[in-house]
CSV table of C-alpha atoms in Angstrom, one decimal:
chain,number,residue,atom,x,y,z
A,1,ALA,CA,85.3,88.0,68.7
A,2,VAL,CA,82.9,85.6,70.3
A,3,ILE,CA,81.7,85.5,73.9
A,4,ALA,CA,80.7,82.0,75.0
A,5,ALA,CA,77.0,81.6,74.5
A,6,ALA,CA,76.9,79.4,77.6
A,7,VAL,CA,77.1,82.5,79.8
A,8,ARG,CA,73.4,83.6,80.4
A,9,SER,CA,73.6,85.7,83.5
A,10,PRO,CA,75.9,87.1,86.3
A,11,ARG,CA,74.9,84.2,88.4
A,12,HIS,CA,75.8,81.6,85.8
A,13,MET,CA,79.0,83.5,85.2
A,14,CYS,CA,79.8,83.2,88.9
A,15,ALA,CA,79.3,79.4,88.7
A,16,MET,CA,81.0,79.0,85.3
A,17,GLY,CA,83.7,81.7,85.8
A,18,ALA,CA,85.2,81.5,82.3
A,19,VAL,CA,84.6,83.3,79.1
A,20,ARG,CA,86.3,82.7,76.0
A,21,ALA,CA,86.6,86.3,74.7
A,22,HIS,CA,88.7,85.6,71.7
A,23,SER,CA,90.3,82.9,69.9
A,24,ALA,CA,93.7,84.2,71.1
A,25,LEU,CA,92.8,85.1,74.6
A,26,SER,CA,90.6,83.4,77.3
A,27,ILE,CA,89.4,85.2,80.5
A,28,SER,CA,88.5,83.2,83.5
A,29,SER,CA,87.5,83.9,87.1
A,30,ALA,CA,86.5,80.3,88.0
A,31,PHE,CA,88.9,80.1,90.9
A,32,ASP,CA,89.1,80.9,94.6
A,33,GLY,CA,88.5,84.7,94.9
A,34,GLY,CA,87.9,85.4,91.2
A,35,ASN,CA,85.6,88.1,90.2
A,36,ILE,CA,85.3,89.6,86.7
A,37,GLU,CA,82.7,89.4,83.7
A,38,VAL,CA,83.6,89.8,80.1
A,39,VAL,CA,81.5,92.5,78.3
A,40,GLU,CA,83.1,92.6,74.9
A,41,HIS,CA,86.4,91.8,73.1
A,42,ALA,CA,87.1,94.0,70.1
A,43,GLY,CA,90.4,93.7,68.5
A,44,PRO,CA,93.2,94.3,71.0
A,45,THR,CA,90.9,95.6,73.7
A,46,VAL,CA,88.9,93.5,76.3
A,47,ARG,CA,86.1,95.3,78.1
A,48,LEU,CA,85.2,93.9,81.5
A,49,ARG,CA,83.0,94.5,84.5
A,50,ILE,CA,83.3,93.8,88.2
A,51,ARG,CA,80.5,91.6,89.6
A,52,PRO,CA,78.9,93.3,92.4
A,53,ASP,CA,78.6,91.8,95.9
A,54,PRO,CA,75.2,90.6,97.1
A,55,TYR,CA,72.8,93.2,98.3
A,56,THR,CA,73.5,94.5,101.7
A,57,GLU,CA,70.3,95.0,103.7
A,58,LEU,CA,71.6,97.4,106.3
A,59,GLU,CA,73.3,99.6,103.8
A,60,LYS,CA,71.0,99.3,100.9
A,61,LYS,CA,73.5,98.8,98.3
A,62,ASN,CA,75.6,96.3,96.3
A,63,HIS,CA,79.2,96.8,97.1
A,64,MET,CA,82.0,96.2,94.6
A,65,GLN,CA,85.6,97.0,93.9
A,66,TRP,CA,87.6,93.8,94.3
A,67,PHE,CA,88.5,92.0,91.0
A,68,SER,CA,90.7,89.1,90.2
A,69,PHE,CA,90.9,87.0,87.0
A,70,ARG,CA,93.3,85.0,84.8
A,71,ALA,CA,94.0,85.8,81.2
A,72,THR,CA,95.5,83.0,79.0
A,73,SER,CA,97.0,83.9,75.6
A,74,SER,CA,97.2,81.3,72.9
A,75,ALA,CA,100.4,83.1,71.9
A,76,GLY,CA,102.2,81.4,74.7
A,77,THR,CA,100.5,78.1,74.6
A,78,THR,CA,101.4,77.6,70.9
A,79,GLY,CA,104.8,78.9,71.3
A,80,ALA,CA,104.3,81.8,68.9
A,81,ASP,CA,107.1,84.3,68.6
A,82,ARG,CA,105.3,87.6,68.8
A,83,PRO,CA,104.0,88.9,72.1
A,84,VAL,CA,100.3,90.1,72.1
A,85,THR,CA,99.6,93.4,73.6
A,86,THR,CA,96.1,93.7,75.1
A,87,THR,CA,94.3,96.7,76.7
A,88,TYR,CA,92.0,95.7,79.5
A,89,GLN,CA,89.2,98.1,80.5
A,90,ILE,CA,87.0,97.7,83.5
A,91,VAL,CA,84.0,99.7,82.3
A,92,ASN,CA,82.0,99.9,85.5
A,93,ALA,CA,84.9,101.0,87.8
A,94,GLY,CA,83.2,104.4,88.2
A,95,ASP,CA,80.4,102.5,90.0
A,96,ALA,CA,82.7,101.0,92.6
A,97,SER,CA,82.2,101.6,96.3
A,98,PHE,CA,85.1,103.8,96.6
A,99,ALA,CA,85.6,105.0,93.0
A,100,GLU,CA,88.0,107.8,94.1
A,101,GLY,CA,90.3,105.0,95.2
A,102,TRP,CA,91.1,104.3,91.5
A,103,LEU,CA,93.1,107.5,91.3
A,104,GLY,CA,96.8,106.5,91.8
A,105,CYS,CA,95.9,102.8,91.9
A,106,GLU,CA,98.0,100.3,90.0
A,107,VAL,CA,96.6,96.9,89.1
A,108,VAL,CA,98.8,93.9,90.3
A,109,ALA,CA,99.8,91.0,88.1
A,110,SER,CA,101.3,87.5,88.7
A,111,TYR,CA,102.1,84.4,86.8
A,112,ASP,CA,101.7,82.0,89.9
A,113,GLN,CA,99.7,84.1,92.6
A,114,HIS,CA,102.8,84.1,94.7
A,115,SER,CA,105.0,86.7,93.2
A,116,TRP,CA,103.4,89.9,92.2
A,117,LEU,CA,104.1,93.2,90.4
A,118,ARG,CA,102.4,96.4,89.8
A,119,VAL,CA,101.3,97.4,86.3
A,120,PRO,CA,102.5,101.0,85.7
A,121,SER,CA,100.3,101.6,82.7
A,122,THR,CA,97.1,101.6,84.9
A,123,GLN,CA,95.0,104.6,84.4
A,124,TYR,CA,91.6,105.7,85.7
A,125,ASP,CA,89.4,108.1,83.7
A,126,ALA,CA,87.1,109.6,86.1
A,127,ALA,CA,85.0,111.2,83.5
A,128,THR,CA,84.1,107.9,81.9
A,129,GLY,CA,84.5,105.6,85.0
A,130,VAL,CA,86.9,103.3,83.1
A,131,LEU,CA,89.9,101.6,84.7
A,132,SER,CA,92.4,100.5,82.1
A,133,TRP,CA,95.9,98.9,81.6
A,134,GLN,CA,98.0,97.3,78.9
A,135,TRP,CA,99.7,94.0,79.1
A,136,ALA,CA,102.1,92.5,76.5
A,137,HIS,CA,101.3,88.8,76.7
A,138,SER,CA,104.6,86.8,76.5
A,139,SER,CA,105.3,84.3,73.7
A,140,SER,CA,106.8,82.1,76.5
A,141,VAL,CA,104.8,79.0,77.3
A,142,ARG,CA,105.6,79.5,81.0
A,143,GLU,CA,104.0,82.9,81.0
A,144,ALA,CA,101.0,82.1,78.8
A,145,SER,CA,98.6,82.8,81.7
A,146,VAL,CA,98.7,85.9,83.9
A,147,TYR,CA,96.5,86.8,86.9
A,148,PHE,CA,95.4,90.4,87.4
A,149,ALA,CA,93.9,91.6,90.6
A,150,TYR,CA,93.2,94.6,92.7
A,151,PHE,CA,95.9,93.5,95.3
A,152,ASP,CA,97.9,90.3,95.9
A,153,THR,CA,95.5,87.4,96.3
A,154,PHE,CA,95.5,85.3,99.5
A,155,THR,CA,93.6,82.2,98.6
A,156,TYR,CA,91.6,80.0,100.9
A,157,GLU,CA,94.1,77.2,100.2
A,158,ARG,CA,96.8,79.4,101.5
A,159,HIS,CA,94.6,80.2,104.5
A,160,CYS,CA,94.2,76.4,105.3
A,161,GLN,CA,97.9,75.9,104.9
A,162,LEU,CA,98.7,78.6,107.4
A,163,VAL,CA,96.2,77.2,109.9
A,164,ALA,CA,98.0,73.8,109.4
A,165,ARG,CA,101.5,75.3,109.8
A,166,CYS,CA,100.4,76.9,113.2
A,167,ALA,CA,98.8,73.6,114.4
A,168,ALA,CA,102.1,71.9,113.7
A,169,GLY,CA,103.9,74.2,116.2
A,170,SER,CA,104.7,73.7,119.9
A,171,ALA,CA,104.7,77.1,121.3
A,172,PRO,CA,103.4,77.6,124.9
A,173,GLY,CA,99.7,77.8,125.2
A,174,LEU,CA,99.3,77.0,121.6
A,175,ARG,CA,95.7,76.0,120.6
A,176,VAL,CA,93.9,76.0,117.2
A,177,ALA,CA,90.2,75.9,117.4
A,178,SER,CA,87.1,76.8,115.4
A,179,LEU,CA,84.9,79.5,116.9
A,180,GLY,CA,82.0,78.3,114.8
A,181,GLN,CA,81.1,77.9,111.1
A,182,THR,CA,80.2,80.5,108.5
A,183,LEU,CA,77.1,80.5,106.5
A,184,ASP,CA,78.8,78.3,103.8
A,185,GLY,CA,80.0,75.9,106.5
A,186,ARG,CA,83.6,77.0,106.7
A,187,GLU,CA,85.4,77.0,110.0
A,188,ILE,CA,86.2,80.4,111.7
A,189,GLU,CA,89.6,79.4,112.9
A,190,CYS,CA,91.3,81.1,115.8
A,191,ILE,CA,95.0,80.5,116.7
A,192,SER,CA,95.7,81.1,120.5
A,193,VAL,CA,99.3,81.3,121.8
A,194,GLY,CA,100.9,82.6,125.0
A,195,THR,CA,100.5,82.1,128.7
A,196,GLY,CA,100.0,85.6,129.9
A,197,ARG,CA,97.1,87.0,131.9
A,198,LEU,CA,96.4,89.8,129.4
A,199,GLN,CA,94.1,88.8,126.4
A,200,ALA,CA,95.0,90.3,123.0
A,201,TRP,CA,92.7,89.7,120.2
A,202,VAL,CA,93.7,90.4,116.6
A,203,ILE,CA,91.2,89.7,113.8
A,204,HIS,CA,91.6,90.1,110.1
A,205,ARG,CA,89.7,90.4,106.8
A,206,GLN,CA,86.2,91.1,107.9
A,207,HIS,CA,86.0,92.6,104.4
A,208,PRO,CA,87.2,89.8,102.3
A,209,GLY,CA,88.4,91.8,99.4
A,210,GLU,CA,91.1,93.4,101.7
A,211,SER,CA,93.6,90.5,101.2
A,212,MET,CA,96.4,92.5,102.6
A,213,ALA,CA,94.8,91.8,106.1
A,214,GLU,CA,95.5,88.1,105.9
A,215,PHE,CA,99.0,88.7,104.8
A,216,PHE,CA,99.4,90.7,108.0
A,217,ALA,CA,98.0,87.8,110.0
A,218,GLU,CA,100.4,85.4,108.4
A,219,GLY,CA,103.4,87.7,109.2
A,220,LEU,CA,102.1,88.1,112.9
A,221,LEU,CA,101.7,84.4,113.3
A,222,GLU,CA,105.0,83.6,111.8
A,223,ARG,CA,106.7,85.8,114.4
A,224,LEU,CA,104.6,84.6,117.3
A,225,LEU,CA,105.1,80.9,116.6
A,226,GLY,CA,108.6,81.0,115.0
A,227,LEU,CA,107.1,79.4,111.9
A,228,LYS,CA,110.1,80.3,109.7
A,229,THR,CA,112.8,79.5,112.4
A,230,GLY,CA,111.7,76.0,113.5
A,231,GLY,CA,109.7,77.2,116.5
A,232,THR,CA,112.4,79.6,117.9
A,233,VAL,CA,111.2,83.0,118.6
A,234,ASP,CA,113.0,86.4,119.4
A,235,ALA,CA,113.5,87.3,122.9
A,236,LEU,CA,111.1,90.2,122.8
A,237,THR,CA,108.3,87.8,121.4
A,238,LYS,CA,109.2,85.2,124.1
A,239,THR,CA,108.8,87.8,126.8
A,240,LEU,CA,105.7,89.2,125.4
A,241,LEU,CA,104.1,85.7,125.2
A,242,SER,CA,104.7,85.3,128.9
A,243,ARG,CA,102.6,88.4,129.7
A,244,VAL,CA,100.0,88.1,126.9
A,245,THR,CA,97.8,85.3,125.4
A,246,PHE,CA,97.1,86.1,121.9
A,247,HIS,CA,93.9,85.0,120.0
A,248,VAL,CA,94.4,85.5,116.2
A,249,VAL,CA,91.6,85.0,113.7
A,250,PRO,CA,93.3,85.1,110.2
A,251,SER,CA,90.1,85.4,108.2
A,252,MET,CA,86.7,86.4,109.7
A,253,ASN,CA,85.1,86.1,106.3
A,254,PRO,CA,86.4,83.1,104.3
A,255,ASP,CA,83.1,82.7,102.4
A,256,GLY,CA,83.3,86.1,101.0
A,257,GLY,CA,87.0,85.8,100.0
A,258,VAL,CA,86.2,82.6,98.2
A,259,ARG,CA,83.2,84.1,96.4
A,260,GLY,CA,85.3,87.2,95.2
A,261,HIS,CA,83.4,89.8,97.3
A,262,LEU,CA,84.6,93.1,98.5
A,263,ARG,CA,82.8,93.7,101.7
A,264,VAL,CA,80.2,91.1,102.5
A,265,ASN,CA,79.7,87.4,103.6
A,266,ALA,CA,77.9,84.8,101.8
A,267,GLY,CA,74.5,86.3,102.9
A,268,GLY,CA,75.3,89.9,102.1
A,269,ALA,CA,76.2,91.1,105.5
A,270,ASN,CA,78.9,93.7,105.8
A,271,LEU,CA,80.5,92.1,109.0
A,272,ASN,CA,82.0,95.4,110.2
A,273,ARG,CA,78.5,96.8,110.6
A,274,GLU,CA,77.3,93.7,112.5
A,275,TRP,CA,78.7,94.3,116.0
A,276,ALA,CA,75.7,96.0,117.5
A,277,PRO,CA,72.1,96.5,116.5
A,278,THR,CA,71.3,99.5,114.3
A,279,ALA,CA,67.8,100.7,115.1
A,280,ASP,CA,65.4,97.8,114.3
A,281,TYR,CA,68.2,95.9,112.4
A,282,ALA,CA,69.3,93.0,114.8
A,283,ALA,CA,73.0,92.2,114.9
A,284,PRO,CA,75.0,90.0,115.2
A,285,THR,CA,72.8,87.1,114.5
A,286,LEU,CA,73.5,83.4,113.6
A,287,GLU,CA,71.2,83.7,110.6
A,288,ARG,CA,73.0,86.7,108.9
A,289,SER,CA,76.4,87.2,110.6
A,290,PRO,CA,77.4,84.0,112.5
A,291,GLU,CA,81.1,85.1,112.1
A,292,VAL,CA,80.5,88.0,114.3
A,293,PHE,CA,78.3,86.2,116.6
A,294,HIS,CA,80.8,83.4,117.4
A,295,ALA,CA,83.8,85.7,117.6
A,296,LEU,CA,82.0,88.1,120.1
A,297,ALA,CA,81.0,85.2,122.3
A,298,ALA,CA,84.6,84.0,122.3
A,299,MET,CA,85.8,87.4,123.4
A,300,ASP,CA,83.2,87.6,126.1
A,301,ALA,CA,84.5,84.3,127.4
A,302,THR,CA,88.3,85.4,127.6
A,303,GLY,CA,87.8,89.1,128.1
A,304,VAL,CA,89.8,91.6,126.0
A,305,ASP,CA,92.6,93.8,127.1
A,306,PHE,CA,93.9,94.6,123.6
A,307,PHE,CA,92.3,94.4,120.3
A,308,ALA,CA,93.1,95.1,116.6
A,309,ASP,CA,90.7,94.8,113.6
A,310,VAL,CA,92.9,94.7,110.5
A,311,HIS,CA,91.7,96.1,107.2
A,312,GLY,CA,92.7,97.6,103.9
A,313,ASP,CA,91.7,101.2,102.6
A,314,GLU,CA,91.0,101.8,98.9
A,315,VAL,CA,91.5,105.6,99.0
A,316,LEU,CA,94.4,106.7,101.3
A,317,PRO,CA,98.1,105.6,100.3
A,318,PHE,CA,99.0,105.1,104.0
A,319,THR,CA,98.9,102.6,106.7
A,320,PHE,CA,97.2,104.1,109.8
A,321,ILE,CA,95.2,103.4,112.9
A,322,ALA,CA,91.6,104.6,113.6
A,323,GLY,CA,90.8,104.8,117.3
A,324,GLY,CA,87.5,105.0,119.3
A,325,GLU,CA,87.4,108.7,120.0
A,326,GLY,CA,83.7,108.8,119.6
A,327,THR,CA,82.9,106.2,122.2
A,328,ALA,CA,81.4,106.9,125.6
A,329,VAL,CA,84.4,105.3,127.4
A,330,TRP,CA,87.1,107.2,125.6
A,331,ASP,CA,89.2,109.0,128.1
A,332,GLN,CA,92.7,110.3,128.9
A,333,ARG,CA,93.8,106.8,129.6
A,334,LEU,CA,92.8,105.3,126.3
A,335,GLN,CA,94.1,108.4,124.4
A,336,SER,CA,97.5,107.9,126.0
A,337,LEU,CA,97.7,104.2,125.2
A,338,HIS,CA,96.5,104.8,121.6
A,339,GLY,CA,99.1,107.7,121.1
A,340,ALA,CA,101.9,105.6,122.6
A,341,PHE,CA,100.9,102.5,120.5
A,342,VAL,CA,100.9,104.4,117.3
A,343,GLY,CA,104.3,106.0,118.2
A,344,ALA,CA,105.9,102.7,119.0
A,345,TYR,CA,104.5,101.2,115.7
A,346,THR,CA,105.9,104.0,113.6
A,347,ARG,CA,109.5,103.5,115.2
A,348,SER,CA,109.2,99.8,114.6
A,349,ASN,CA,108.2,99.9,111.0
A,350,PRO,CA,108.1,103.1,108.9
A,351,ASP,CA,105.1,101.8,106.8
A,352,MET,CA,103.0,102.9,109.8
A,353,GLN,CA,102.4,106.6,110.4
A,354,GLY,CA,100.2,108.6,112.5
A,355,GLN,CA,99.7,112.0,110.6
A,356,PHE,CA,97.1,110.9,108.1
A,357,GLY,CA,94.0,108.7,108.6
A,358,TYR,CA,90.3,108.8,109.2
A,359,SER,CA,88.9,112.0,110.9
A,360,PRO,CA,87.9,110.9,114.4
A,361,ASP,CA,84.3,110.6,115.5
A,362,ALA,CA,82.9,113.6,117.6
A,363,PRO,CA,82.6,112.7,121.3
A,364,ASN,CA,79.8,110.4,122.0
A,365,LYS,CA,79.0,109.9,118.2
A,366,ALA,CA,80.6,106.5,117.6
A,367,ASN,CA,78.7,104.0,115.5
A,368,TYR,CA,78.8,100.8,117.8
A,369,ALA,CA,77.9,98.6,114.9
A,370,ILE,CA,81.6,99.0,113.8
A,371,CYS,CA,83.8,96.4,115.3
A,372,SER,CA,86.4,98.5,117.1
A,373,ASN,CA,84.0,100.9,118.5
A,374,ALA,CA,82.0,97.9,120.0
A,375,ILE,CA,85.0,96.4,121.5
A,376,ILE,CA,86.3,99.6,123.2
A,377,GLN,CA,82.9,100.2,124.6
A,378,ARG,CA,82.4,96.7,125.7
A,379,PHE,CA,85.8,96.0,127.3
A,380,GLY,CA,87.2,99.5,128.0
A,381,CYS,CA,90.4,98.3,126.4
A,382,LEU,CA,92.9,99.8,123.8
A,383,ALA,CA,91.2,98.8,120.5
A,384,PHE,CA,91.3,100.2,117.1
A,385,THR,CA,91.0,99.5,113.3
A,386,LEU,CA,94.2,99.2,111.4
A,387,GLU,CA,94.1,100.1,107.8
A,388,MET,CA,96.7,99.4,105.0
A,389,PRO,CA,96.6,100.7,101.5
A,390,PHE,CA,95.7,99.1,98.2
A,391,LYS,CA,97.9,101.6,96.6
A,392,ASP,CA,101.7,101.8,97.1
A,393,SER,CA,102.6,103.3,100.4
A,394,ALA,CA,103.3,107.0,100.3
A,395,SER,CA,105.3,106.7,103.5
A,396,VAL,CA,107.9,104.4,101.9
A,397,PRO,CA,107.3,104.4,98.2
A,398,ARG,CA,108.8,101.9,95.8
A,399,ASP,CA,111.9,102.6,93.7
A,400,LYS,CA,110.3,102.8,90.3
A,401,SER,CA,113.7,102.4,88.7
A,402,ASN,CA,114.1,99.0,90.3
A,403,PRO,CA,111.7,96.4,88.7
A,404,ASP,CA,112.2,94.1,91.7
A,405,ASP,CA,110.8,96.7,94.1
A,406,ILE,CA,106.9,96.3,94.0
A,407,GLY,CA,106.3,98.7,96.9
A,408,PHE,CA,103.6,97.9,99.4
A,409,GLY,CA,102.1,94.4,98.7
A,410,GLY,CA,101.4,91.3,100.5
A,411,GLN,CA,105.0,90.7,101.6
A,412,ARG,CA,105.3,94.2,103.3
A,413,ALA,CA,101.8,93.7,104.9
A,414,GLY,CA,103.2,90.5,106.5
A,415,CYS,CA,106.3,92.5,107.8
A,416,LEU,CA,103.8,95.0,109.3
A,417,GLY,CA,102.0,92.2,111.0
A,418,ALA,CA,105.2,91.0,112.6
A,419,SER,CA,106.0,94.5,113.9
A,420,LEU,CA,102.8,94.6,115.8
A,421,VAL,CA,104.7,92.6,118.4
A,422,ASP,CA,107.1,95.6,119.0
A,423,ALA,CA,104.3,98.1,119.5
A,424,LEU,CA,102.4,96.0,121.8
A,425,ALA,CA,105.4,95.2,123.9
A,426,TYR,CA,105.9,98.9,124.4
A,427,VAL,CA,102.6,99.6,125.9
A,428,VAL,CA,101.9,96.2,127.7
A,429,PRO,CA,103.3,97.3,131.0
A,430,GLN,CA,100.5,100.1,131.3
A,431,LEU,CA,97.8,98.3,129.4
A,432,ARG,CA,95.8,97.6,132.5
A,433,GLY,CA,95.8,98.8,136.1
A,434,VAL,CA,97.4,102.2,135.4
A,435,ALA,CA,94.8,105.0,135.5
A,436,ASP,CA,97.1,107.5,134.0
A,437,PRO,CA,99.6,105.9,131.7
A,438,LYS,CA,102.9,107.9,131.1
A,439,PHE,CA,105.0,107.6,128.1
A,440,MET,CA,108.2,109.7,127.7
A,441,LEU,CA,109.1,109.7,124.0
A,442,PRO,CA,108.1,112.8,121.9
A,443,ASP,CA,106.1,110.8,119.4
A,444,ASP,CA,104.2,109.0,122.0
A,445,ALA,CA,101.8,111.9,122.3
A,446,TYR,CA,98.3,111.4,120.7
A,447,VAL,CA,98.0,113.0,117.3
A,448,VAL,CA,94.6,113.8,115.7
A,449,PRO,CA,94.9,112.3,112.2
A,450,VAL,CA,94.2,114.3,109.1
A,451,GLU,CA,91.9,113.0,106.4
A,452,ASP,CA,92.0,116.3,104.1
A,453,GLN,CA,93.1,115.3,100.5
A,454,ALA,CA,94.7,118.6,99.9
A,455,ALA,CA,97.0,118.3,102.9
A,456,ILE,CA,97.7,114.6,101.8
A,457,ASP,CA,98.5,115.8,98.2
A,458,ALA,CA,100.8,118.6,99.6
A,459,TRP,CA,102.6,116.2,101.9
A,460,ILE,CA,103.2,113.8,99.0
A,461,THR,CA,104.5,116.6,96.6
A,462,GLY,CA,106.8,118.0,99.3
A,463,ARG,CA,108.2,114.5,100.1
A,464,SER,CA,108.9,113.9,96.3
A,465,SER,CA,110.5,117.2,95.9
A,466,ALA,CA,112.7,116.6,98.9
A,467,ALA,CA,113.6,113.2,97.6
A,468,GLY,CA,114.5,114.6,94.2
A,469,ALA,CA,116.8,117.2,95.7
A,470,GLU,CA,118.6,114.6,97.7
A,471,ALA,CA,119.1,112.6,94.6
């Protein structure tokens, strides 16, 4: 086994991106969002490491967990008859930002970066900190190359195509504009649509490795603009757009996405810690976090009546919503709106649930450098962080006997984005101007989410037992 001598350093590897690890197998991360380094190739085993993000000044660390790479087998390119089975090992997985998230994780694979499947042989050894999986490389020329990633990839090319699809629409109030530029000079696009007085902002992918967030944006925009139906929208969406003007930012951090980062932008800033100063750390700034600086300025210009910051969570196998319980403005009004919104979302899409999630901050203990807390405090509106799982959804797990069922992936995230319309439509009549909102359905009541792992494990075990009994 020979590793290309041209690779001299992680920086060079980032630029070159490709390592010929073996005469029969070539590993490359030289593409949009790619991140991997080859450590060693010995026989049927390839040892890899994730390239860390740039150093984060505020958090004093280098984040890492996102990976994406392409493996090309000469068995396919030469038309050889025998598949080649390879074991992939990420040897620094134990050093990841959320190493516990590897437990129960399954790597995803694709031949074209459009259709993805989960790799059931994925295993994480917490004692050694190694994430591993096996793959039988096909002898088919069409399947000679396979992409492996932490989650379905949403490339910058796809992002640009989404913006172009939106710009070609004709919805009432449609406007596609740049809020400003990133450190690498990319546009921070915002798609506005609707003619309503209420202003709804939905931003995505502050953490670039959380690619499910942009799938969510795609699904939301497809519904709001009727992108799959020739511009025709359903009656609920049409009515909502007459009451609400949406401002949708599909990707807050395109630089980090292209560079293959997990949580930071081109300069090493974790954007979801840049919405207010922290002690003597100034934020946001044009020099370090222009993405946040420009977005916040645009929100100040329009005002905000509803806000969602869409993310992905490495550890919890659920979709959930984290509110602003620790902010100084949190009161019964916001709590009622929050509970009703979550209840409506769970009714419209079972991938959403309200039982499990982050433990709320204690009263008046919010970190205002975190986006949703800053927005709640600044505008006194219903605002939250929406999290989706990297793992399969425990709420609606895939049928493992059906190879076509990949569980929670990019497509399901898009469906969840479309369902936001239903949940928002339910609370809009009381979003502003109602001091004491009243919602009558039983699951409209606010529920304190549970983050306890033992409780989560017990719930999953009970659900699995019940499903087995029904079968």
